[in-house]
């Protein structure tokens, strides 16, 4: 049975705005109460102003007043699974603490990190 959080991340990936890199990423962040906040990467021509899917999901949750999280799924169309970048790792650690991180691709490969 597929994990609904992974499915939400894969679906969120479809909304990515990646006209420069063509590298679409989706994320789905599950709060302690079961709410799910999704995010996708949004590129900018300067690249420095690009925001990753994980940060979009975290900021959406925080902006709705949610501050306690269970896990986050990150999905990309890569053979080798794509972990969060350094900036995302910092945001995840600062706002989500010891949250489980699930990496997935579009071919069913999944890895989980506690």
Backbone as a printed PyTorch tensor [residue, N CA C, xyz], in Angstrom:
tensor([[[  0.8520,  -1.1800,   0.0000],
         [  0.0000,   0.0000,   0.0000],
         [  0.9020,   1.2490,   0.0000]],

        [[  0.6980,   2.1440,  -0.9310],
         [  1.5480,   3.3360,  -1.0130],
         [  1.3340,   4.2660,   0.1800]],

        [[  2.3990,   4.9390,   0.5520],
         [  2.3410,   5.9030,   1.6450],
         [  1.6950,   7.1850,   1.1220]],

        [[  0.5930,   7.6410,   1.7170],
         [ -0.0870,   8.8510,   1.2330],
         [  0.7920,  10.1010,   1.2870]],

        [[  1.7480,  10.1430,   2.2170],
         [  2.6250,  11.3040,   2.2930],
         [  3.5600,  11.3530,   1.0840]],

        [[  4.0750,  10.2010,   0.6930],
         [  4.9200,  10.1310,  -0.5040],
         [  4.0970,  10.5020,  -1.7300]],

        [[  2.8890,  10.0020,  -1.8020],
         [  2.0110,  10.3340,  -2.9430],
         [  1.7370,  11.8370,  -3.0000]],

        [[  1.5670,  12.4610,  -1.8460],
         [  1.3300,  13.9120,  -1.8010],
         [  2.5600,  14.6720,  -2.2870]],

        [[  3.7540,  14.1910,  -1.9450],
         [  4.9850,  14.8350,  -2.4100],
         [  5.1370,  14.6930,  -3.9190]],

        [[  4.8220,  13.5200,  -4.4360],
         [  4.9010,  13.2920,  -5.8850],
         [  3.9100,  14.1920,  -6.6120]],

        [[  2.7150,  14.3170,  -6.0700],
         [  1.7070,  15.1850,  -6.6890],
         [  2.1320,  16.6560,  -6.6170]],

        [[  2.6860,  17.0810,  -5.4760],
         [  3.1370,  18.4730,  -5.3260],
         [  4.2360,  18.7940,  -6.3300]],

        [[  5.0610,  17.8140,  -6.6530],
         [  6.1530,  17.9900,  -7.6160],
         [  5.6330,  18.4980,  -8.9580]],

        [[  4.4420,  18.1170,  -9.3150],
         [  3.8630,  18.5300, -10.6040],
         [  3.6550,  20.0400, -10.6960]],

        [[  3.5710,  20.7090,  -9.5560],
         [  3.3670,  22.1630,  -9.5500],
         [  4.6710,  22.9530,  -9.5530]],

        [[  5.7920,  22.2610,  -9.5720],
         [  7.0940,  22.9380,  -9.5190],
         [  7.2520,  23.9130, -10.6840]],

        [[  7.9090,  25.0210, -10.3870],
         [  8.2380,  26.0230, -11.4080],
         [  9.7480,  25.9250, -11.6150]],

        [[ 10.1500,  25.1320, -12.6060],
         [ 11.5660,  24.8540, -12.8310],
         [ 11.9370,  25.0480, -14.3010]],

        [[ 11.7110,  26.2560, -14.8440],
         [ 11.9820,  26.4700, -16.2690],
         [ 13.4720,  26.4760, -16.6210]],

        [[ 14.3380,  26.6720, -15.6440],
         [ 15.7690,  26.7730, -15.9180],
         [ 16.4640,  25.4280, -15.7760]],

        [[ 16.2760,  24.7760, -14.6580],
         [ 16.9470,  23.4950, -14.4140],
         [ 16.1520,  22.3000, -14.9340]],

        [[ 14.8440,  22.4670, -15.0570],
         [ 13.9350,  21.3640, -15.4090],
         [ 13.9040,  20.2810, -14.3240]],

        [[ 14.4330,  20.5970, -13.1510],
         [ 14.5180,  19.6520, -12.0390],
         [ 13.3910,  19.9400, -11.0600]],

        [[ 12.3360,  19.1360, -11.1350],
         [ 11.1570,  19.3300, -10.2990],
         [ 11.2550,  18.4940,  -9.0240]],

        [[ 10.9130,  19.1330,  -7.9050],
         [ 10.9280,  18.4600,  -6.6060],
         [  9.6210,  18.7750,  -5.8870]],

        [[  9.0910,  17.7860,  -5.1960],
         [  7.9040,  17.9750,  -4.3770],
         [  8.1770,  17.5410,  -2.9510]],

        [[  7.4910,  18.1570,  -2.0160],
         [  7.6250,  17.7860,  -0.6060],
         [  6.2510,  17.7890,   0.0410]],

        [[  6.1080,  16.9370,   1.0390],
         [  4.8820,  16.8910,   1.8350],
         [  5.2930,  16.7380,   3.2940]],

        [[  4.8690,  17.6800,   4.1110],
         [  5.2190,  17.7360,   5.5300],
         [  4.0010,  17.3710,   6.3550]],

        [[  4.1340,  16.3530,   7.1930],
         [  3.0240,  15.9060,   8.0300],
         [  3.1750,  16.4480,   9.4420]],

        [[  2.1600,  17.1670,   9.8930],
         [  2.1330,  17.7000,  11.2530],
         [  1.7310,  16.5970,  12.2260]],

        [[  1.9930,  16.8310,  13.4860],
         [  1.6320,  15.8700,  14.5380],
         [  0.1360,  15.5660,  14.5080]],

        [[ -0.6820,  16.5630,  14.1780],
         [ -2.1350,  16.3670,  14.1550],
         [ -2.6380,  15.7380,  12.8560]],

        [[ -1.7250,  15.3950,  11.9360],
         [ -2.1130,  14.7280,  10.6960],
         [ -2.2790,  15.6440,   9.5010]],

        [[ -2.2990,  16.9560,   9.7180],
         [ -2.3840,  17.8730,   8.5730],
         [ -1.1560,  17.6910,   7.6830]],

        [[ -1.3500,  17.8540,   6.3840],
         [ -0.2410,  17.7380,   5.4320],
         [ -0.1030,  19.0530,   4.6790]],

        [[  1.1210,  19.5640,   4.6480],
         [  1.4510,  20.7880,   3.9310],
         [  2.4150,  20.4240,   2.8140]],

        [[  2.0480,  20.7610,   1.5920],
         [  2.8920,  20.4080,   0.4560],
         [  3.6780,  21.6110,  -0.0270]],

        [[  4.7260,  21.3090,  -0.7720],
         [  5.5430,  22.3560,  -1.3720],
         [  6.2180,  21.8360,  -2.6190]],

        [[  6.5900,  22.7510,  -3.4850],
         [  7.3480,  22.4060,  -4.6850],
         [  8.4320,  23.4590,  -4.8620]],

        [[  9.4710,  23.1090,  -5.6030],
         [ 10.5150,  24.1050,  -5.8240],
         [ 10.0100,  25.1780,  -6.7800]],

        [[ 10.4320,  26.4160,  -6.5270],
         [ 10.0560,  27.5690,  -7.3370],
         [ 11.3510,  28.2910,  -7.7060]],

        [[ 11.7380,  28.1470,  -8.9690],
         [ 12.9880,  28.7480,  -9.4240],
         [ 12.8210,  30.2150,  -9.7890]],

        [[ 13.9460,  30.9110,  -9.7160],
         [ 14.0350,  32.3070, -10.1020],
         [ 15.2440,  32.4250, -11.0110]],

        [[ 15.2060,  33.3590, -11.9400],
         [ 16.3010,  33.5130, -12.8980],
         [ 17.6430,  33.7480, -12.2050]],

        [[ 17.6370,  34.2930, -11.0090],
         [ 18.8960,  34.5460, -10.2960],
         [ 19.4230,  33.2930,  -9.6000]],

        [[ 18.6520,  32.2410,  -9.5610],
         [ 18.9380,  30.9950,  -8.8490],
         [ 19.0900,  31.2130,  -7.3430]],

        [[ 19.7240,  32.2810,  -6.9020],
         [ 19.8790,  32.5400,  -5.4750],
         [ 18.5470,  32.7670,  -4.7760]],

        [[ 17.5520,  33.2150,  -5.5170],
         [ 16.2250,  33.4430,  -4.9370],
         [ 15.2900,  32.2540,  -5.1250]],

        [[ 15.8010,  31.1790,  -5.6790],
         [ 15.0230,  29.9520,  -5.8110],
         [ 14.7200,  29.4120,  -4.4220]],

        [[ 13.5250,  28.8540,  -4.2490],
         [ 13.1620,  28.2450,  -2.9660],
         [ 12.8220,  26.7750,  -3.2070]],

        [[ 13.3580,  25.9510,  -2.3460],
         [ 13.1920,  24.5020,  -2.4700],
         [ 11.8280,  24.0470,  -1.9530]],

        [[ 11.4200,  22.8740,  -2.3930],
         [ 10.1270,  22.3010,  -2.0150],
         [  9.9860,  22.1430,  -0.5050]],

        [[ 11.0530,  21.6980,   0.1420],
         [ 10.9930,  21.4670,   1.5780],
         [ 10.7190,  22.7610,   2.3310]],

        [[ 11.4040,  23.8300,   1.9410],
         [ 11.2060,  25.1100,   2.6140],
         [  9.8220,  25.6660,   2.3530]],

        [[  9.2900,  25.4670,   1.1460],
         [  7.9250,  25.9140,   0.8560],
         [  6.9470,  25.2170,   1.8060]],

        [[  7.0830,  23.9080,   1.9680],
         [  6.1720,  23.1580,   2.8410],
         [  6.2790,  23.6290,   4.2910]],

        [[  7.5060,  23.8310,   4.7680],
         [  7.6920,  24.2740,   6.1530],
         [  7.0950,  25.6650,   6.3560]],

        [[  7.3580,  26.5700,   5.4400],
         [  6.8540,  27.9420,   5.5760],
         [  5.3290,  27.9660,   5.5010]],

        [[  4.7440,  27.1520,   4.6360],
         [  3.2790,  27.0850,   4.5830],
         [  2.7110,  26.6380,   5.9300]],

        [[  3.3120,  25.6150,   6.5110],
         [  2.8290,  25.1200,   7.8050],
         [  2.9830,  26.1750,   8.8920]],

        [[  4.1600,  26.7700,   8.9680],
         [  4.4030,  27.7920,   9.9920],
         [  3.4560,  28.9710,   9.8270]],

        [[  3.1880,  29.3550,   8.5870],
         [  2.3010,  30.4990,   8.3480],
         [  0.8590,  30.1980,   8.7350]],

        [[  0.5320,  28.9260,   8.8980],
         [ -0.8010,  28.5230,   9.3560],
         [ -0.8180,  28.2360,  10.8580]],

        [[  0.3070,  28.4990,  11.5330],
         [  0.3640,  28.3220,  12.9790],
         [  0.7260,  26.9310,  13.4420]],

        [[  1.1200,  26.0690,  12.5250],
         [  1.4790,  24.6900,  12.8820],
         [  2.9790,  24.6300,  13.1460]],

        [[  3.3540,  24.0580,  14.2790],
         [  4.7650,  24.0690,  14.6770],
         [  5.2990,  22.7170,  15.1400]],

        [[  4.5000,  21.6720,  15.0740],
         [  4.9530,  20.3430,  15.5070],
         [  4.7370,  19.3610,  14.3630]],

        [[  5.8100,  18.6340,  14.0180],
         [  5.7730,  17.8030,  12.8220],
         [  6.2270,  16.3750,  13.0940]],

        [[  5.7110,  15.4570,  12.2940],
         [  6.0210,  14.0360,  12.4270],
         [  7.0550,  13.5910,  11.3970]],

        [[  6.8560,  13.9950,  10.1110],
         [  7.7410,  13.5240,   9.0400],
         [  7.5650,  14.3730,   7.7950]],

        [[  8.5500,  14.2770,   6.8910],
         [  8.4820,  14.9760,   5.6120],
         [  8.9370,  14.0130,   4.5170]],

        [[  8.2290,  14.0500,   3.3980],
         [  8.6050,  13.2570,   2.2270],
         [  9.0680,  14.2090,   1.1360]],

        [[ 10.1490,  13.8250,   0.4480],
         [ 10.7110,  14.6160,  -0.6360],
         [ 10.8020,  13.7130,  -1.8680]],

        [[ 10.2200,  14.1700,  -2.9780],
         [ 10.1730,  13.3470,  -4.1880],
         [ 10.7820,  14.0710,  -5.3820]],

        [[ 11.6080,  13.3410,  -6.1280],
         [ 12.2090,  13.8610,  -7.3560],
         [ 12.3300,  12.7250,  -8.3590]],

        [[ 12.4890,  13.0660,  -9.6210],
         [ 12.6090,  12.0650, -10.6770],
         [ 14.0920,  11.7740, -10.9390]],

        [[ 14.7190,  11.1090,  -9.9650],
         [ 16.1260,  10.7770, -10.0590],
         [ 16.3290,   9.3150,  -9.6730]],

        [[ 17.3350,   8.6850, -10.2290],
         [ 17.6430,   7.3050,  -9.8530],
         [ 18.2090,   7.2710,  -8.4350]],

        [[ 19.1930,   8.1500,  -8.1750],
         [ 19.7360,   8.2960,  -6.8250],
         [ 18.8410,   9.2960,  -6.1070]],

        [[ 18.3140,   8.9140,  -4.9660],
         [ 17.3620,   9.7610,  -4.2580],
         [ 17.9920,  11.1030,  -3.8730]],

        [[ 17.1680,  12.1480,  -3.8850],
         [ 17.6360,  13.5180,  -3.6890],
         [ 17.3850,  13.9830,  -2.2590]],

        [[ 18.4400,  14.1360,  -1.4560],
         [ 18.2570,  14.6240,  -0.0870],
         [ 18.0980,  16.1340,  -0.0550]],

        [[ 17.6060,  16.6790,   1.0490],
         [ 17.5050,  18.1320,   1.1870],
         [ 18.8870,  18.7910,   1.0940]],

        [[ 18.9160,  19.9890,   0.5170],
         [ 20.1650,  20.7530,   0.4310],
         [ 20.5280,  21.2750,   1.8260]],

        [[ 21.6600,  21.9210,   1.9360],
         [ 22.1130,  22.4390,   3.2280],
         [ 21.1500,  23.4350,   3.8480]],

        [[ 20.6370,  24.3660,   3.0320],
         [ 19.6910,  25.3580,   3.5580],
         [ 18.4230,  24.6770,   4.0660]],

        [[ 17.9340,  23.6950,   3.3310],
         [ 16.7320,  22.9780,   3.7600],
         [ 16.9960,  22.1680,   5.0250]],

        [[ 18.1690,  21.5600,   5.1160],
         [ 18.5090,  20.8040,   6.3280],
         [ 18.4860,  21.7170,   7.5520]],

        [[ 19.0020,  22.9300,   7.3830],
         [ 19.0010,  23.8800,   8.5000],
         [ 17.5710,  24.2440,   8.9030]],

        [[ 16.7280,  24.5460,   7.9150],
         [ 15.3260,  24.8980,   8.1970],
         [ 14.6060,  23.7170,   8.8390]],

        [[ 14.8130,  22.5130,   8.3000],
         [ 14.1660,  21.3350,   8.8690],
         [ 14.6170,  21.1070,  10.3110]],

        [[ 15.9080,  21.2490,  10.5720],
         [ 16.4030,  21.0450,  11.9350],
         [ 15.8440,  22.1080,  12.8770]],

        [[ 15.8590,  23.3500,  12.4270],
         [ 15.4180,  24.4500,  13.2880],
         [ 13.9270,  24.3910,  13.6070]],

        [[ 13.1100,  24.0620,  12.6100],
         [ 11.6640,  24.1170,  12.8100],
         [ 11.0000,  22.7570,  12.9980]],

        [[ 11.6670,  21.6910,  12.6010],
         [ 11.0500,  20.3620,  12.6760],
         [ 11.7880,  19.4110,  13.6110]],

        [[ 12.9870,  19.7610,  14.0350],
         [ 13.7410,  18.9130,  14.9570],
         [ 14.0510,  17.5530,  14.3800]],

        [[ 13.8500,  16.5280,  15.1820],
         [ 14.1710,  15.1570,  14.7910],
         [ 13.0510,  14.5080,  13.9820]],

        [[ 12.6130,  15.1750,  12.9600],
         [ 11.5290,  14.6780,  12.1120],
         [ 12.0550,  13.6220,  11.1480]],

        [[ 11.2850,  12.5810,  10.9280],
         [ 11.6660,  11.5680,   9.9410],
         [ 11.6820,  12.1960,   8.5470]],

        [[ 12.7170,  11.8950,   7.7780],
         [ 12.8230,  12.3580,   6.3980],
         [ 12.7100,  11.1490,   5.4810]],

        [[ 11.7760,  11.2390,   4.5440],
         [ 11.5440,  10.1610,   3.5860],
         [ 11.9240,  10.6750,   2.2060]],

        [[ 12.8340,   9.9820,   1.5390],
         [ 13.2130,  10.3330,   0.1760],
         [ 12.5900,   9.3200,  -0.7660]],

        [[ 12.0680,   9.8090,  -1.8970],
         [ 11.4070,   8.9180,  -2.8500],
         [ 11.6630,   9.4030,  -4.2740]],

        [[ 11.6060,   8.4590,  -5.2060],
         [ 11.6320,   8.8450,  -6.6180],
         [ 10.3270,   8.3990,  -7.2660]],

        [[ 10.2050,   8.6080,  -8.5510],
         [  8.9590,   8.2850,  -9.2510],
         [  8.8630,   6.8190,  -9.6390]],

        [[  9.8850,   6.0370,  -9.2950],
         [  9.9280,   4.6220,  -9.6800],
         [  9.7430,   3.6910,  -8.4920]],

        [[  9.3240,   4.2530,  -7.3500],
         [  9.0250,   3.4380,  -6.1840],
         [ 10.1790,   3.2310,  -5.2100]],

        [[ 11.3370,   3.8050,  -5.4830],
         [ 12.4570,   3.6870,  -4.5450],
         [ 12.2340,   4.6560,  -3.3890]],

        [[ 12.4150,   4.1520,  -2.1640],
         [ 12.1710,   4.9540,  -0.9580],
         [ 13.2590,   4.6530,   0.0680]],

        [[ 13.7310,   5.7060,   0.7300],
         [ 14.6350,   5.5550,   1.8720],
         [ 14.1180,   6.4550,   2.9840]],

        [[ 14.2470,   5.9470,   4.2160],
         [ 13.7580,   6.6970,   5.3830],
         [ 14.9190,   6.9690,   6.3290]],

        [[ 14.9240,   8.1960,   6.8770],
         [ 15.9590,   8.6090,   7.8090],
         [ 15.3010,   9.1990,   9.0450]],

        [[ 15.6400,   8.6260,  10.2050],
         [ 15.0910,   9.1250,  11.4780],
         [ 16.0000,  10.1460,  12.0870]]])
